[in-house]
GROMACS .gro file of C-alpha atoms in nm:
model
  187
    1MET     CA    1  -7.338  13.777 -10.091
    2LEU     CA    2  -7.429  13.411 -10.125
    3SER     CA    3  -7.463  13.260 -10.457
    4VAL     CA    4  -7.718  12.990 -10.492
    5LYS     CA    5  -7.670  12.724 -10.754
    6LYS     CA    6  -7.966  12.550 -10.890
    7TYR     CA    7  -7.961  12.174 -10.918
    8SER     CA    8  -7.978  12.049 -11.265
    9ALA     CA    9  -8.010  11.692 -11.386
   10PRO     CA   10  -7.696  11.551 -11.544
   11SER     CA   11  -7.693  11.592 -11.914
   12ALA     CA   12  -7.640  11.309 -12.154
   13GLU     CA   13  -7.285  11.425 -12.213
   14GLU     CA   14  -7.187  11.414 -11.842
   15PRO     CA   15  -7.134  11.062 -11.706
   16ASP     CA   16  -7.324  10.978 -11.388
   17ASP     CA   17  -7.157  10.844 -11.072
   18LEU     CA   18  -7.251  10.482 -11.135
   19SER     CA   19  -7.095  10.474 -11.477
   20LEU     CA   20  -6.781  10.646 -11.343
   21PHE     CA   21  -6.751  10.387 -11.068
   22GLN     CA   22  -6.802  10.098 -11.309
   23SER     CA   23  -6.536  10.233 -11.541
   24GLU     CA   24  -6.289  10.260 -11.250
   25VAL     CA   25  -6.338   9.905 -11.122
   26LYS     CA   26  -6.344   9.746 -11.466
   27GLY     CA   27  -6.113   9.444 -11.472
   28VAL     CA   28  -6.090   9.409 -11.091
   29LYS     CA   29  -6.119   9.048 -10.980
   30PRO     CA   30  -6.348   8.990 -10.676
   31LEU     CA   31  -6.189   8.840 -10.365
   32THR     CA   32  -6.269   8.481 -10.275
   33GLN     CA   33  -6.422   8.410  -9.934
   34ASP     CA   34  -6.175   8.318  -9.662
   35THR     CA   35  -6.233   7.959  -9.545
   36TYR     CA   36  -6.053   7.993  -9.209
   37VAL     CA   37  -6.283   7.909  -8.918
   38PRO     CA   38  -6.151   8.030  -8.580
   39PRO     CA   39  -6.148   7.766  -8.304
   40GLN     CA   40  -6.447   7.776  -8.073
   41PRO     CA   41  -6.365   7.859  -7.711
   42ALA     CA   42  -6.400   7.571  -7.467
   43ARG     CA   43  -6.734   7.547  -7.299
   44LYS     CA   44  -6.717   7.746  -6.980
   45ILE     CA   45  -6.956   7.517  -6.796
   46ALA     CA   46  -6.744   7.208  -6.860
   47VAL     CA   47  -6.430   7.392  -6.754
   48LYS     CA   48  -6.593   7.516  -6.432
   49ARG     CA   49  -6.714   7.163  -6.348
   50GLN     CA   50  -6.364   7.028  -6.402
   51GLN     CA   51  -6.212   7.301  -6.185
   52LYS     CA   52  -6.465   7.232  -5.909
   53ALA     CA   53  -6.391   6.858  -5.925
   54GLU     CA   54  -6.016   6.930  -5.900
   55ARG     CA   55  -6.070   7.162  -5.600
   56ASN     CA   56  -6.281   6.896  -5.430
   57ALA     CA   57  -6.016   6.632  -5.497
   58HIS     CA   58  -5.745   6.854  -5.346
   59ALA     CA   59  -5.965   6.938  -5.048
   60SER     CA   60  -6.068   6.582  -4.975
   61PHE     CA   61  -5.912   6.385  -4.694
   62GLU     CA   62  -6.017   6.034  -4.606
   63PHE     CA   63  -6.119   6.029  -4.243
   64SER     CA   64  -6.168   5.681  -4.102
   65ASP     CA   65  -6.470   5.604  -3.887
   66ALA     CA   66  -6.289   5.301  -3.742
   67PHE     CA   67  -5.991   5.498  -3.605
   68GLU     CA   68  -6.011   5.595  -3.239
   69GLY     CA   69  -5.735   5.809  -3.096
   70PHE     CA   70  -5.674   5.851  -2.727
   71ILE     CA   71  -5.891   6.124  -2.574
   72PRO     CA   72  -5.859   6.176  -2.195
   73PRO     CA   73  -6.186   6.061  -2.037
   74GLN     CA   74  -6.182   6.324  -1.758
   75GLY     CA   75  -6.196   6.697  -1.801
   76ALA     CA   76  -6.254   6.899  -2.114
   77LEU     CA   77  -6.228   6.750  -2.462
   78ARG     CA   78  -5.866   6.809  -2.564
   79TYR     CA   79  -5.573   6.674  -2.766
   80CYS     CA   80  -5.216   6.782  -2.826
   81ARG     CA   81  -4.981   6.624  -3.079
   82GLU     CA   82  -4.656   6.489  -2.930
   83ASP     CA   83  -4.432   6.744  -3.105
   84VAL     CA   84  -4.642   7.042  -2.991
   85PRO     CA   85  -4.561   7.212  -2.658
   86ALA     CA   86  -4.828   7.166  -2.390
   87TYR     CA   87  -4.861   7.541  -2.333
   88GLU     CA   88  -5.026   7.567  -2.679
   89LEU     CA   89  -5.312   7.358  -2.539
   90LYS     CA   90  -5.333   7.588  -2.238
   91GLN     CA   91  -5.350   7.892  -2.468
   92LEU     CA   92  -5.634   7.728  -2.661
   93ARG     CA   93  -5.822   7.662  -2.337
   94ARG     CA   94  -5.785   8.022  -2.221
   95GLY     CA   95  -5.896   8.159  -2.558
   96ASP     CA   96  -5.562   8.323  -2.643
   97TYR     CA   97  -5.611   8.203  -2.999
   98SER     CA   98  -5.906   8.350  -3.180
   99PRO     CA   99  -6.043   8.149  -3.472
  100GLU     CA  100  -6.045   8.307  -3.815
  101TYR     CA  101  -6.298   8.055  -3.951
  102ILE     CA  102  -6.596   7.909  -3.768
  103LEU     CA  103  -6.761   7.600  -3.915
  104ASP     CA  104  -7.113   7.529  -3.795
  105LEU     CA  105  -7.192   7.158  -3.826
  106HIS     CA  106  -7.544   7.169  -3.675
  107GLY     CA  107  -7.781   6.933  -3.851
  108MET     CA  108  -7.516   6.758  -4.061
  109THR     CA  109  -7.462   6.387  -4.090
  110ARG     CA  110  -7.122   6.234  -4.014
  111GLN     CA  111  -7.048   6.206  -4.386
  112GLN     CA  112  -7.139   6.569  -4.454
  113ALA     CA  113  -6.939   6.681  -4.151
  114LYS     CA  114  -6.632   6.489  -4.277
  115MET     CA  115  -6.652   6.659  -4.617
  116GLU     CA  116  -6.698   7.005  -4.465
  117LEU     CA  117  -6.416   6.946  -4.218
  118ALA     CA  118  -6.177   6.836  -4.495
  119SER     CA  119  -6.270   7.144  -4.701
  120LEU     CA  120  -6.221   7.375  -4.404
  121LEU     CA  121  -5.879   7.232  -4.321
  122HIS     CA  122  -5.773   7.257  -4.685
  123THR     CA  123  -5.891   7.618  -4.710
  124ALA     CA  124  -5.722   7.708  -4.383
  125LYS     CA  125  -5.395   7.565  -4.513
  126GLN     CA  126  -5.423   7.765  -4.836
  127GLU     CA  127  -5.507   8.084  -4.647
  128HIS     CA  128  -5.231   8.028  -4.384
  129ILE     CA  129  -5.480   8.026  -4.097
  130ASP     CA  130  -5.364   7.876  -3.769
  131CYS     CA  131  -5.687   7.855  -3.566
  132VAL     CA  132  -6.043   7.751  -3.656
  133CYS     CA  133  -6.354   7.676  -3.453
  134LEU     CA  134  -6.583   7.378  -3.511
  135VAL     CA  135  -6.932   7.415  -3.370
  136HIS     CA  136  -7.087   7.069  -3.336
  137GLY     CA  137  -7.358   7.154  -3.085
  138HIS     CA  138  -7.495   6.925  -2.816
  139GLY     CA  139  -7.773   6.731  -2.989
  140THR     CA  140  -7.737   6.353  -2.980
  141GLY     CA  141  -7.359   6.375  -2.939
  142VAL     CA  142  -7.275   6.186  -3.259
  143LEU     CA  143  -7.059   6.465  -3.401
  144LYS     CA  144  -6.915   6.554  -3.062
  145GLN     CA  145  -6.785   6.197  -3.030
  146ALA     CA  146  -6.667   6.164  -3.394
  147LEU     CA  147  -6.495   6.500  -3.452
  148PRO     CA  148  -6.201   6.449  -3.214
  149HIS     CA  149  -6.111   6.119  -3.381
  150TYR     CA  150  -6.131   6.281  -3.726
  151LEU     CA  151  -5.910   6.569  -3.615
  152ILE     CA  152  -5.644   6.341  -3.465
  153GLN     CA  153  -5.608   6.170  -3.805
  154HIS     CA  154  -5.534   6.490  -3.997
  155PRO     CA  155  -5.162   6.579  -4.023
  156GLN     CA  156  -5.229   6.954  -4.015
  157VAL     CA  157  -5.398   6.947  -3.671
  158ARG     CA  158  -5.153   7.034  -3.392
  159ALA     CA  159  -5.397   7.052  -3.101
  160PHE     CA  160  -5.760   7.108  -3.012
  161HIS     CA  161  -5.951   7.197  -2.700
  162GLN     CA  162  -6.309   7.250  -2.596
  163ALA     CA  163  -6.386   7.609  -2.689
  164PRO     CA  164  -6.424   7.889  -2.433
  165LEU     CA  165  -6.783   8.004  -2.373
  166GLU     CA  166  -6.757   8.293  -2.621
  167TYR     CA  167  -6.698   8.044  -2.905
  168GLY     CA  168  -6.951   7.778  -2.802
  169GLY     CA  169  -6.824   7.613  -2.484
  170GLN     CA  170  -6.900   7.239  -2.470
  171GLY     CA  171  -7.068   7.256  -2.812
  172ALA     CA  172  -6.753   7.363  -2.997
  173LEU     CA  173  -6.383   7.291  -3.044
  174LEU     CA  174  -6.096   7.533  -3.106
  175VAL     CA  175  -5.845   7.370  -3.341
  176LEU     CA  176  -5.481   7.478  -3.375
  177LEU     CA  177  -5.334   7.407  -3.719
  178THR     CA  178  -4.988   7.389  -3.872
  179VAL     CA  179  -4.912   7.689  -4.092
  180ASP     CA  180  -4.660   7.634  -4.373
  181SER     CA  181  -4.550   7.993  -4.424
  182PRO     CA  182  -4.239   8.188  -4.329
  183PHE     CA  183  -4.475   8.476  -4.249
  184ALA     CA  184  -4.684   8.269  -4.006
  185LYS     CA  185  -4.814   8.434  -3.693
  186LYS     CA  186  -4.585   8.390  -3.396
  187ARG     CA  187  -4.775   8.396  -3.069
   0.00000   0.00000   0.00000
């Protein structure tokens, strides 16, 4: 059977909890507040801006508008660096290389196109990509005339050729790039 105890108020002889607690902590010295202030983390926005500026600096390449490399006047738009075998150019023409990145330059100014081209070439180098496609379109022909001279200036460009129809035909270029990796694709 359950026994039920009735609550009774503490008598004057029994000490209450507060007085027991006070008697136990009598003579205890309170702790002083710690004055150490942890360092504030760097502002993420400033760090991201700095990282973006560094990426842009690494990706930038100064293309000259005054430089004009030799482009054969007859036939398709093409170029092959001296140390690259001529059959690489033939493979580009036939579409044996398929681009992993396609950069659409429609509607861009020359300056914007230069910046985008430099970024693409930098990214392709980092990603160990050997073939990209540049779509310049027909339009007024400003980019079509400027792009080959920009590409010839860049040390990573091995060869380029007017793209096959499936990649843009006369409005695009397939660009073959140097890949600095022991695991590079061998074609």
